[in-house]
mmCIF file of C-alpha atoms and ligand atoms in Angstrom:
data_model
loop_
_atom_site.group_PDB
_atom_site.id
_atom_site.type_symbol
_atom_site.label_atom_id
_atom_site.label_comp_id
_atom_site.label_asym_id
_atom_site.label_seq_id
_atom_site.Cartn_x
_atom_site.Cartn_y
_atom_site.Cartn_z
ATOM 1 C CA UNK A 23 -63.125 -7.346 -2.891
ATOM 2 C CA UNK A 24 -64.736 -3.966 -1.350
ATOM 3 C CA UNK A 25 -66.398 -2.058 -3.167
ATOM 4 C CA UNK A 26 -64.863 1.814 -3.058
ATOM 5 C CA UNK A 27 -62.205 3.092 -1.163
ATOM 6 C CA UNK A 28 -63.153 6.663 -0.250
ATOM 7 C CA UNK A 29 -60.228 9.402 1.539
ATOM 8 C CA UNK A 30 -60.518 12.587 2.873
ATOM 9 C CA UNK A 31 -57.323 14.802 2.665
ATOM 10 C CA UNK A 32 -56.849 18.091 5.044
ATOM 11 C CA UNK A 33 -59.366 19.359 2.321
ATOM 12 C CA UNK A 34 -62.382 19.340 3.890
ATOM 13 C CA UNK A 35 -64.072 21.035 1.313
ATOM 14 C CA UNK A 36 -63.051 18.478 -0.797
ATOM 15 C CA UNK A 37 -63.789 14.501 -0.975
ATOM 16 C CA UNK A 38 -63.062 12.095 -3.072
ATOM 17 C CA UNK A 39 -63.842 8.923 -3.832
ATOM 18 C CA UNK A 40 -61.676 6.534 -5.569
ATOM 19 C CA UNK A 41 -61.158 2.987 -6.611
ATOM 20 C CA UNK A 42 -57.835 1.772 -5.587
ATOM 21 C CA UNK A 43 -56.187 4.784 -4.759
ATOM 22 C CA UNK A 44 -55.719 6.293 -1.405
ATOM 23 C CA UNK A 45 -54.515 9.221 -0.640
ATOM 24 C CA UNK A 46 -54.041 11.351 3.014
ATOM 25 C CA UNK A 47 -52.250 13.650 3.492
ATOM 26 C CA UNK A 48 -50.077 12.582 6.685
ATOM 27 C CA UNK A 49 -49.685 8.636 5.213
ATOM 28 C CA UNK A 50 -48.457 10.154 1.262
ATOM 29 C CA UNK A 51 -46.095 7.426 1.588
ATOM 30 C CA UNK A 52 -47.516 4.407 2.529
ATOM 31 C CA UNK A 53 -50.273 5.291 0.491
ATOM 32 C CA UNK A 54 -48.609 6.406 -3.317
ATOM 33 C CA UNK A 55 -49.989 4.059 -5.646
ATOM 34 C CA UNK A 56 -46.871 1.590 -5.915
ATOM 35 C CA UNK A 57 -46.657 0.910 -2.738
ATOM 36 C CA UNK A 58 -50.675 -0.306 -2.472
ATOM 37 C CA UNK A 59 -49.617 -2.469 -5.861
ATOM 38 C CA UNK A 60 -47.089 -4.364 -4.169
ATOM 39 C CA UNK A 61 -49.877 -4.572 -1.066
ATOM 40 C CA UNK A 62 -51.470 -8.137 0.225
ATOM 41 C CA UNK A 63 -55.197 -8.284 -0.491
ATOM 42 C CA UNK A 64 -55.843 -11.151 1.608
ATOM 43 C CA UNK A 65 -55.361 -12.921 4.980
ATOM 44 C CA UNK A 66 -53.951 -15.157 2.772
ATOM 45 C CA UNK A 67 -51.347 -13.545 1.492
ATOM 46 C CA UNK A 68 -50.284 -11.963 4.243
ATOM 47 C CA UNK A 69 -46.641 -12.791 5.544
ATOM 48 C CA UNK A 70 -45.924 -12.231 9.347
ATOM 49 C CA UNK A 71 -47.698 -10.822 11.875
ATOM 50 C CA UNK A 72 -48.981 -14.118 12.991
ATOM 51 C CA UNK A 73 -51.442 -13.525 16.269
ATOM 52 C CA UNK A 74 -52.540 -10.528 14.983
ATOM 53 C CA UNK A 75 -53.818 -11.929 11.755
ATOM 54 C CA UNK A 76 -55.076 -15.112 13.751
ATOM 55 C CA UNK A 77 -57.119 -13.057 16.201
ATOM 56 C CA UNK A 78 -58.396 -10.793 13.545
ATOM 57 C CA UNK A 79 -59.503 -14.116 11.147
ATOM 58 C CA UNK A 80 -61.019 -15.579 14.063
ATOM 59 C CA UNK A 81 -62.677 -11.510 14.878
ATOM 60 C CA UNK A 82 -63.718 -11.526 11.438
ATOM 61 C CA UNK A 83 -65.090 -15.296 10.628
ATOM 62 C CA UNK A 84 -67.207 -15.018 14.404
ATOM 63 C CA UNK A 85 -69.247 -11.396 13.370
ATOM 64 C CA UNK A 86 -70.211 -12.641 9.978
ATOM 65 C CA UNK A 87 -70.943 -16.299 11.345
ATOM 66 C CA UNK A 88 -73.300 -13.871 13.975
ATOM 67 C CA UNK A 89 -73.963 -11.372 10.888
ATOM 68 C CA UNK A 90 -72.753 -8.425 12.768
ATOM 69 C CA UNK A 91 -70.089 -6.502 12.841
ATOM 70 C CA UNK A 92 -66.407 -6.008 13.802
ATOM 71 C CA UNK A 93 -65.651 -4.516 16.915
ATOM 72 C CA UNK A 94 -63.291 -1.828 17.186
ATOM 73 C CA UNK A 95 -59.957 -1.765 16.490
ATOM 74 C CA UNK A 96 -56.469 -0.193 17.869
ATOM 75 C CA UNK A 97 -53.455 -0.868 15.633
ATOM 76 C CA UNK A 98 -49.912 0.445 17.053
ATOM 77 C CA UNK A 99 -46.238 0.305 16.262
ATOM 78 C CA UNK A 100 -43.786 2.145 14.169
ATOM 79 C CA UNK A 101 -44.399 2.531 10.897
ATOM 80 C CA UNK A 102 -44.231 0.909 7.569
ATOM 81 C CA UNK A 103 -45.655 -2.125 9.878
ATOM 82 C CA UNK A 104 -48.576 -2.963 7.898
ATOM 83 C CA UNK A 105 -51.384 -0.729 10.278
ATOM 84 C CA UNK A 106 -52.669 0.198 6.946
ATOM 85 C CA UNK A 107 -52.478 -3.083 4.600
ATOM 86 C CA UNK A 108 -53.974 -4.534 7.529
ATOM 87 C CA UNK A 109 -57.376 -2.399 7.602
ATOM 88 C CA UNK A 110 -57.820 -2.795 3.284
ATOM 89 C CA UNK A 111 -57.467 -6.535 4.262
ATOM 90 C CA UNK A 112 -59.617 -6.440 6.463
ATOM 91 C CA UNK A 113 -62.338 -4.403 4.261
ATOM 92 C CA UNK A 114 -61.445 -6.444 1.760
ATOM 93 C CA UNK A 115 -62.533 -9.495 4.023
ATOM 94 C CA UNK A 116 -66.079 -8.339 5.321
ATOM 95 C CA UNK A 117 -66.340 -6.789 2.120
ATOM 96 C CA UNK A 118 -67.055 -3.146 2.938
ATOM 97 C CA UNK A 119 -66.318 0.142 1.662
ATOM 98 C CA UNK A 120 -62.467 1.766 3.794
ATOM 99 C CA UNK A 121 -63.328 5.274 4.509
ATOM 100 C CA UNK A 122 -59.638 6.388 5.489
ATOM 101 C CA UNK A 123 -58.346 10.066 7.554
ATOM 102 C CA UNK A 124 -56.029 10.737 9.897
ATOM 103 C CA UNK A 125 -55.937 12.505 12.587
ATOM 104 C CA UNK A 126 -54.360 15.537 12.020
ATOM 105 C CA UNK A 127 -56.819 15.952 9.436
ATOM 106 C CA UNK A 128 -59.814 16.071 11.528
ATOM 107 C CA UNK A 129 -58.854 19.902 13.021
ATOM 108 C CA UNK A 130 -62.841 20.278 14.046
ATOM 109 C CA UNK A 131 -65.519 18.219 14.940
ATOM 110 C CA UNK A 132 -67.679 18.877 11.935
ATOM 111 C CA UNK A 133 -64.670 17.328 9.652
ATOM 112 C CA UNK A 134 -65.867 14.464 11.212
ATOM 113 C CA UNK A 135 -69.556 14.270 11.232
ATOM 114 C CA UNK A 136 -69.034 15.151 8.589
ATOM 115 C CA UNK A 137 -67.619 11.441 7.653
ATOM 116 C CA UNK A 138 -69.271 9.497 10.011
ATOM 117 C CA UNK A 139 -72.711 10.475 8.729
ATOM 118 C CA UNK A 140 -71.762 9.699 5.484
ATOM 119 C CA UNK A 141 -70.704 5.487 6.143
ATOM 120 C CA UNK A 142 -72.996 2.706 5.742
ATOM 121 C CA UNK A 143 -73.515 0.073 7.640
ATOM 122 C CA UNK A 144 -70.576 -2.610 8.850
ATOM 123 C CA UNK A 145 -68.365 0.135 6.373
ATOM 124 C CA UNK A 146 -64.920 0.430 7.529
ATOM 125 C CA UNK A 147 -63.052 3.629 8.940
ATOM 126 C CA UNK A 148 -59.467 4.122 9.783
ATOM 127 C CA UNK A 149 -58.479 6.910 11.350
ATOM 128 C CA UNK A 150 -54.196 6.915 10.765
ATOM 129 C CA UNK A 151 -52.249 8.832 13.646
ATOM 130 C CA UNK A 152 -55.436 8.902 15.669
ATOM 131 C CA UNK A 153 -53.442 10.293 18.993
ATOM 132 C CA UNK A 154 -53.414 13.149 16.848
ATOM 133 C CA UNK A 155 -56.681 13.940 16.751
ATOM 134 C CA UNK A 156 -57.814 17.121 18.960
ATOM 135 C CA UNK A 157 -59.476 16.972 22.238
ATOM 136 C CA UNK A 158 -62.594 18.681 20.378
ATOM 137 C CA UNK A 159 -62.716 16.125 18.104
ATOM 138 C CA UNK A 160 -62.184 13.387 19.685
ATOM 139 C CA UNK A 161 -64.898 13.311 22.019
ATOM 140 C CA UNK A 162 -67.384 13.198 19.041
ATOM 141 C CA UNK A 163 -65.894 9.690 18.439
ATOM 142 C CA UNK A 164 -67.257 8.471 22.225
ATOM 143 C CA UNK A 165 -70.711 8.527 21.259
ATOM 144 C CA UNK A 166 -70.131 7.574 17.822
ATOM 145 C CA UNK A 167 -67.991 4.127 18.771
ATOM 146 C CA UNK A 168 -70.101 3.098 21.978
ATOM 147 C CA UNK A 169 -74.046 4.089 20.935
ATOM 148 C CA UNK A 170 -73.517 4.813 17.463
ATOM 149 C CA UNK A 171 -74.866 8.315 17.367
ATOM 150 C CA UNK A 172 -73.994 11.886 17.294
ATOM 151 C CA UNK A 173 -75.241 14.903 18.830
ATOM 152 C CA UNK A 174 -75.619 18.177 18.194
ATOM 153 C CA UNK A 175 -76.057 20.790 20.186
ATOM 154 C CA UNK A 176 -77.690 23.752 19.411
ATOM 155 C CA UNK A 177 -77.233 27.191 20.626
ATOM 156 C CA UNK A 178 -75.952 28.135 23.995
ATOM 157 C CA UNK A 179 -76.222 28.181 28.052
ATOM 158 C CA UNK A 180 -80.246 27.678 29.068
ATOM 159 C CA UNK A 181 -81.152 27.705 25.389
ATOM 160 C CA UNK A 182 -78.925 24.937 24.771
ATOM 161 C CA UNK A 183 -81.004 21.707 22.956
ATOM 162 C CA UNK A 184 -78.970 18.456 21.563
ATOM 163 C CA UNK A 185 -80.290 16.819 18.680
ATOM 164 C CA UNK A 186 -79.878 13.037 18.478
ATOM 165 C CA UNK A 187 -78.358 11.803 14.853
ATOM 166 C CA UNK A 188 -77.770 8.077 14.622
ATOM 167 C CA UNK A 189 -75.016 6.534 12.256
ATOM 168 C CA UNK A 190 -75.165 3.289 10.932
ATOM 169 C CA UNK A 191 -72.951 0.578 13.046
ATOM 170 C CA UNK A 192 -69.315 0.979 11.412
ATOM 171 C CA UNK A 193 -66.373 -0.490 12.400
ATOM 172 C CA UNK A 194 -63.242 2.178 13.476
ATOM 173 C CA UNK A 195 -59.679 1.243 13.198
ATOM 174 C CA UNK A 196 -57.694 3.574 14.829
ATOM 175 C CA UNK A 197 -53.855 3.690 14.411
ATOM 176 C CA UNK A 198 -51.040 4.854 16.380
ATOM 177 C CA UNK A 199 -47.272 5.429 16.716
ATOM 178 C CA UNK A 200 -47.770 6.222 20.196
ATOM 179 C CA UNK A 201 -50.805 4.659 21.956
ATOM 180 C CA UNK A 202 -48.792 6.310 25.377
ATOM 181 C CA UNK A 203 -50.584 9.545 23.525
ATOM 182 C CA UNK A 204 -54.780 7.976 23.375
ATOM 183 C CA UNK A 205 -56.435 9.410 26.429
ATOM 184 C CA UNK A 206 -57.478 6.420 28.224
ATOM 185 C CA UNK A 207 -62.028 6.971 28.064
ATOM 186 C CA UNK A 208 -60.400 6.755 23.234
ATOM 187 C CA UNK A 209 -58.161 4.313 24.233
ATOM 188 C CA UNK A 210 -61.249 1.652 26.315
ATOM 189 C CA UNK A 211 -63.622 2.276 23.229
ATOM 190 C CA UNK A 212 -61.387 0.116 20.898
ATOM 191 C CA UNK A 213 -62.796 -3.862 21.970
ATOM 192 C CA UNK A 214 -59.369 -5.021 19.426
ATOM 193 C CA UNK A 215 -55.808 -3.646 20.975
ATOM 194 C CA UNK A 216 -52.733 -5.724 19.220
ATOM 195 C CA UNK A 217 -49.042 -3.961 19.011
ATOM 196 C CA UNK A 218 -47.535 -4.924 15.653
ATOM 197 C CA UNK A 219 -43.844 -5.852 15.521
ATOM 198 C CA UNK A 220 -40.293 -6.001 13.054
ATOM 199 C CA UNK A 221 -40.973 -8.685 10.895
ATOM 200 C CA UNK A 222 -37.481 -10.945 10.667
ATOM 201 C CA UNK A 223 -34.536 -11.300 8.753
ATOM 202 C CA UNK A 224 -36.645 -14.561 6.722
ATOM 203 C CA UNK A 225 -40.005 -13.275 6.722
ATOM 204 C CA UNK A 226 -38.838 -10.369 4.841
ATOM 205 C CA UNK A 227 -37.150 -12.626 2.518
ATOM 206 C CA UNK A 228 -40.888 -13.790 1.391
ATOM 207 C CA UNK A 229 -41.634 -10.128 1.455
ATOM 208 C CA UNK A 230 -38.958 -8.884 -0.985
ATOM 209 C CA UNK A 231 -39.412 -11.999 -3.661
ATOM 210 C CA UNK A 232 -43.537 -12.108 -3.651
ATOM 211 C CA UNK A 233 -43.192 -8.032 -4.234
ATOM 212 C CA UNK A 234 -40.112 -8.722 -7.419
ATOM 213 C CA UNK A 235 -41.924 -11.418 -8.833
ATOM 214 C CA UNK A 236 -44.888 -8.710 -8.899
ATOM 215 C CA UNK A 237 -42.104 -6.265 -10.068
ATOM 216 C CA UNK A 238 -41.189 -8.943 -12.524
ATOM 217 C CA UNK A 239 -37.954 -8.214 -11.350
ATOM 218 C CA UNK A 240 -35.454 -11.518 -10.778
ATOM 219 C CA UNK A 241 -33.668 -11.749 -7.417
ATOM 220 C CA UNK A 242 -31.049 -13.966 -5.864
ATOM 221 C CA UNK A 243 -31.346 -16.187 -2.520
ATOM 222 C CA UNK A 244 -28.107 -13.761 -1.488
ATOM 223 C CA UNK A 245 -29.900 -10.829 -3.330
ATOM 224 C CA UNK A 246 -33.264 -11.442 -1.213
ATOM 225 C CA UNK A 247 -31.512 -12.253 2.075
ATOM 226 C CA UNK A 248 -29.167 -9.319 1.741
ATOM 227 C CA UNK A 249 -31.711 -6.488 1.055
ATOM 228 C CA UNK A 250 -33.716 -8.193 3.723
ATOM 229 C CA UNK A 251 -31.376 -7.397 7.010
ATOM 230 C CA UNK A 252 -31.183 -3.732 5.730
ATOM 231 C CA UNK A 253 -34.533 -3.386 5.639
ATOM 232 C CA UNK A 254 -34.580 -2.444 9.222
ATOM 233 C CA UNK A 255 -37.489 -5.216 9.601
ATOM 234 C CA UNK A 256 -39.935 -3.067 8.203
ATOM 235 C CA UNK A 257 -42.041 -4.211 4.938
ATOM 236 C CA UNK A 258 -42.158 -0.849 3.378
ATOM 237 C CA UNK A 259 -38.889 0.230 3.832
ATOM 238 C CA UNK A 260 -37.784 -3.523 1.927
ATOM 239 C CA UNK A 261 -40.134 -2.718 -0.904
ATOM 240 C CA UNK A 262 -39.008 0.581 -1.343
ATOM 241 C CA UNK A 263 -35.357 -0.289 -1.168
ATOM 242 C CA UNK A 264 -36.258 -3.107 -3.743
ATOM 243 C CA UNK A 265 -37.194 -0.610 -6.439
ATOM 244 C CA UNK A 266 -34.069 1.125 -5.831
ATOM 245 C CA UNK A 267 -32.007 -1.691 -5.993
ATOM 246 C CA UNK A 268 -34.056 -2.834 -9.488
ATOM 247 C CA UNK A 269 -32.887 0.424 -11.034
ATOM 248 C CA UNK A 270 -29.540 -0.240 -9.768
ATOM 249 C CA UNK A 271 -29.093 -3.387 -10.970
ATOM 250 C CA UNK A 272 -30.912 -3.255 -14.303
ATOM 251 C CA UNK A 273 -28.166 0.188 -14.838
ATOM 252 C CA UNK A 274 -25.458 -1.485 -14.046
ATOM 253 C CA UNK A 275 -26.070 -5.350 -13.869
ATOM 254 C CA UNK A 276 -27.869 -6.661 -16.597
ATOM 255 C CA UNK A 277 -30.900 -6.774 -14.302
ATOM 256 C CA UNK A 278 -30.918 -9.284 -12.217
ATOM 257 C CA UNK A 279 -30.569 -8.027 -8.530
ATOM 258 C CA UNK A 280 -27.600 -9.903 -6.585
ATOM 259 C CA UNK A 281 -25.947 -9.931 -3.081
ATOM 260 C CA UNK A 282 -23.573 -7.635 -4.936
ATOM 261 C CA UNK A 283 -25.818 -5.847 -6.401
ATOM 262 C CA UNK A 284 -27.943 -4.370 -3.253
ATOM 263 C CA UNK A 285 -24.747 -3.618 -1.469
ATOM 264 C CA UNK A 286 -23.571 -1.228 -3.669
ATOM 265 C CA UNK A 287 -27.085 0.609 -4.343
ATOM 266 C CA UNK A 288 -27.737 0.216 -0.651
ATOM 267 C CA UNK A 289 -24.255 2.057 -0.433
ATOM 268 C CA UNK A 290 -25.509 4.779 -2.867
ATOM 269 C CA UNK A 291 -29.035 5.315 -0.678
ATOM 270 C CA UNK A 292 -26.343 5.519 2.465
ATOM 271 C CA UNK A 293 -27.755 2.827 3.811
ATOM 272 C CA UNK A 294 -25.245 0.406 5.864
ATOM 273 C CA UNK A 295 -24.424 -3.282 6.491
ATOM 274 C CA UNK A 296 -27.425 -3.533 8.920
ATOM 275 C CA UNK A 297 -29.611 -0.629 7.402
ATOM 276 C CA UNK A 298 -29.105 2.017 9.305
ATOM 277 C CA UNK A 299 -29.555 4.795 7.553
ATOM 278 C CA UNK A 300 -27.479 8.421 8.087
ATOM 279 C CA UNK A 301 -30.488 9.802 10.507
ATOM 280 C CA UNK A 302 -30.146 6.733 11.758
ATOM 281 C CA UNK A 303 -26.390 7.036 12.438
ATOM 282 C CA UNK A 304 -26.374 10.647 13.212
ATOM 283 C CA UNK A 305 -28.367 10.172 16.177
ATOM 284 C CA UNK A 306 -26.479 7.427 17.818
ATOM 285 C CA UNK A 307 -23.562 9.216 16.860
ATOM 286 C CA UNK A 308 -24.776 12.258 18.503
ATOM 287 C CA UNK A 309 -25.189 10.479 21.829
ATOM 288 C CA UNK A 310 -21.347 8.764 21.149
ATOM 289 C CA UNK A 311 -20.034 11.881 20.499
ATOM 290 C CA UNK A 312 -21.495 14.993 21.668
ATOM 291 C CA UNK A 313 -23.240 14.532 25.043
ATOM 292 C CA UNK A 314 -20.062 10.953 25.849
ATOM 293 C CA UNK A 315 -22.282 8.060 25.521
ATOM 294 C CA UNK A 316 -25.112 9.433 27.539
ATOM 295 C CA UNK A 317 -27.815 9.419 28.986
ATOM 296 C CA UNK A 318 -28.996 12.266 27.426
ATOM 297 C CA UNK A 319 -32.949 13.456 27.046
ATOM 298 C CA UNK A 320 -34.735 13.430 23.592
ATOM 299 C CA UNK A 321 -34.851 17.167 23.315
ATOM 300 C CA UNK A 322 -31.437 17.389 23.263
ATOM 301 C CA UNK A 323 -30.884 14.849 21.204
ATOM 302 C CA UNK A 324 -33.293 16.450 18.946
ATOM 303 C CA UNK A 325 -31.995 20.144 19.206
ATOM 304 C CA UNK A 326 -28.616 19.355 19.014
ATOM 305 C CA UNK A 327 -29.867 16.829 15.398
ATOM 306 C CA UNK A 328 -32.136 20.226 14.434
ATOM 307 C CA UNK A 329 -34.528 17.442 13.933
ATOM 308 C CA UNK A 330 -38.292 16.889 15.838
ATOM 309 C CA UNK A 331 -38.805 15.306 19.220
ATOM 310 C CA UNK A 332 -41.540 12.936 17.218
ATOM 311 C CA UNK A 333 -39.143 11.709 14.137
ATOM 312 C CA UNK A 334 -36.743 10.602 16.797
ATOM 313 C CA UNK A 335 -39.561 9.103 19.043
ATOM 314 C CA UNK A 336 -42.205 6.970 16.239
ATOM 315 C CA UNK A 337 -38.971 6.909 13.662
ATOM 316 C CA UNK A 338 -35.743 6.623 14.883
ATOM 317 C CA UNK A 339 -35.612 5.344 17.803
ATOM 318 C CA UNK A 340 -37.435 1.803 18.102
ATOM 319 C CA UNK A 341 -35.965 -0.203 15.464
ATOM 320 C CA UNK A 342 -32.683 1.241 17.203
ATOM 321 C CA UNK A 343 -34.383 -0.191 20.678
ATOM 322 C CA UNK A 344 -34.881 -3.667 19.086
ATOM 323 C CA UNK A 345 -31.420 -4.475 18.036
ATOM 324 C CA UNK A 346 -29.882 -2.709 20.796
ATOM 325 C CA UNK A 347 -27.849 0.502 19.869
ATOM 326 C CA UNK A 348 -29.622 2.306 22.602
ATOM 327 C CA UNK A 349 -30.927 2.130 26.183
ATOM 328 C CA UNK A 350 -33.554 4.326 27.525
ATOM 329 C CA UNK A 351 -32.484 4.737 31.393
ATOM 330 C CA UNK A 352 -35.391 6.724 33.304
ATOM 331 C CA UNK A 353 -32.272 9.902 33.040
ATOM 332 C CA UNK A 354 -32.660 9.721 29.186
ATOM 333 C CA UNK A 355 -30.887 7.966 26.342
ATOM 334 C CA UNK A 356 -27.756 5.969 26.276
ATOM 335 C CA UNK A 357 -25.400 4.345 23.493
ATOM 336 C CA UNK A 358 -25.019 0.957 23.826
ATOM 337 C CA UNK A 359 -22.015 -0.910 23.710
ATOM 338 C CA UNK A 360 -23.235 -2.706 20.514
ATOM 339 C CA UNK A 361 -23.380 1.088 19.069
ATOM 340 C CA UNK A 362 -19.762 1.617 19.439
ATOM 341 C CA UNK A 363 -18.801 -1.771 18.229
ATOM 342 C CA UNK A 364 -20.566 -0.745 15.584
ATOM 343 C CA UNK A 365 -18.536 2.885 14.855
ATOM 344 C CA UNK A 366 -15.613 0.822 16.157
ATOM 345 C CA UNK A 367 -15.018 3.444 18.556
ATOM 346 C CA UNK A 368 -14.028 2.550 22.334
ATOM 347 C CA UNK A 369 -16.768 2.943 24.272
ATOM 348 C CA UNK A 370 -16.122 5.387 26.761
ATOM 349 C CA UNK A 371 -16.799 3.774 30.088
HETATM 350 N N1 ADE B 23 -46.563 -6.410 1.711
HETATM 351 C C1 ADE B 23 -46.291 -5.969 2.825
HETATM 352 N N2 ADE B 23 -45.842 -5.977 3.977
HETATM 353 C C2 ADE B 23 -46.327 -7.495 3.305
HETATM 354 C C3 ADE B 23 -46.541 -8.087 4.317
HETATM 355 N N3 ADE B 23 -46.776 -8.756 5.286
HETATM 356 N N4 ADE B 23 -47.209 -9.580 3.766
HETATM 357 C C4 ADE B 23 -46.954 -9.941 2.193
HETATM 358 N N5 ADE B 23 -46.259 -8.440 1.483
HETATM 359 C C5 ADE B 23 -46.143 -7.209 1.829
#
C-alpha cells in the first residue's frame, strides 16, 4: 500500500494530506469515498483493459528490477473507465505516495512548482484532465518531466537571472479525455501512452458481482447481466447504478437484486434498455427531429440542447459512437439507422 495520498484542491493555500481519501475539484464523482472503497487496490483484482494492465505490470516489474522509477505515463479515454484507479494501483504496486491534482486546479506556475518541490523520490504525481493545464503552467512541466528540475526566473530584461532547482525523480501520470488537445511537446514527454476502452458486458458483470459482494448485496446472475448491459460500458456507472438498484431492491423486493428490480429501478433513474440517459436521448432526438438526422455541427447541437460542447464531446458522444448510434462525418454528426430504430422512427432518407 502507498503511504499517503495527498490531494491539492483549487484552493492552493490549502494542502490536504489525508490517508486513503482523495478529493479534487474536478473529479468529485470519481473520487467520492464510496467509489474509492469499491476500487481495486491491485492489478490482481482489476478486471479488463488487459493490454494496458499487461504493459504497466511489465514496466513496473522492470523498474523494480533495475531499482529505477517508471517512465511518465499518459492515460487517455472517456470518463469512468479507470484512469484514476490505475494510478492508485501503480502507486500501491510501486509502494510510493500518490499526489493528485487536476489541470484546471493549476492556475499559475507557482501552483505546480509548490507540488513538484514537495514530491519525494519515486512519488506518483497524477494530473487529471491534463489537457486543461494553462500553457504558462505547462511550460514548467517540460524541464520537470525531462530533467527533474524547475527553473526559477528572477527579475526581468537584462537583469533576468535564472536558478535551476533540482527535483526528486517522480513519475507523472497524466489523464485526459481529449488527447488531441495536448500539445505535442507535452505528449512527446510521456514514455508510455495507453487508451482505455469501454468494458464488455461480461467484464462489467464480474465488476458488478465484486462490488455487490463488497456492499453485502445479493444479486442474481440475470440481475448482474441486466445492470451490466445498461452501464454504458463504464465501471463507474455500473457501481453508481448498483447502489441505486440496491436501494430500490431493499425497499421493494426483500433486498435481492434481480432482473426485475434492475429494470424497475433503472426506469426510475431514466436509464433505458441500452443504458442511454435522458441526455443521450435528447442528443440523438435533437439530431433526428431538429436537424433532420444531420449532418450537423457539434456547436449547433450544444446550442439547441443548452449544454456545454465539452460535455457532449467527452461524456455523451464516445459511447454513442462506440455503439453506432451516431456517425461523425467531415460535415458533422449524423444519426444512424440504429438510432432511428431505437426510437422506433422511420429514417427520413
Ligand atoms: N471497480 C471499478 N473498476 C473496476 C475494475 N476495472 N476492476 C475491478 N473492479 C472495479
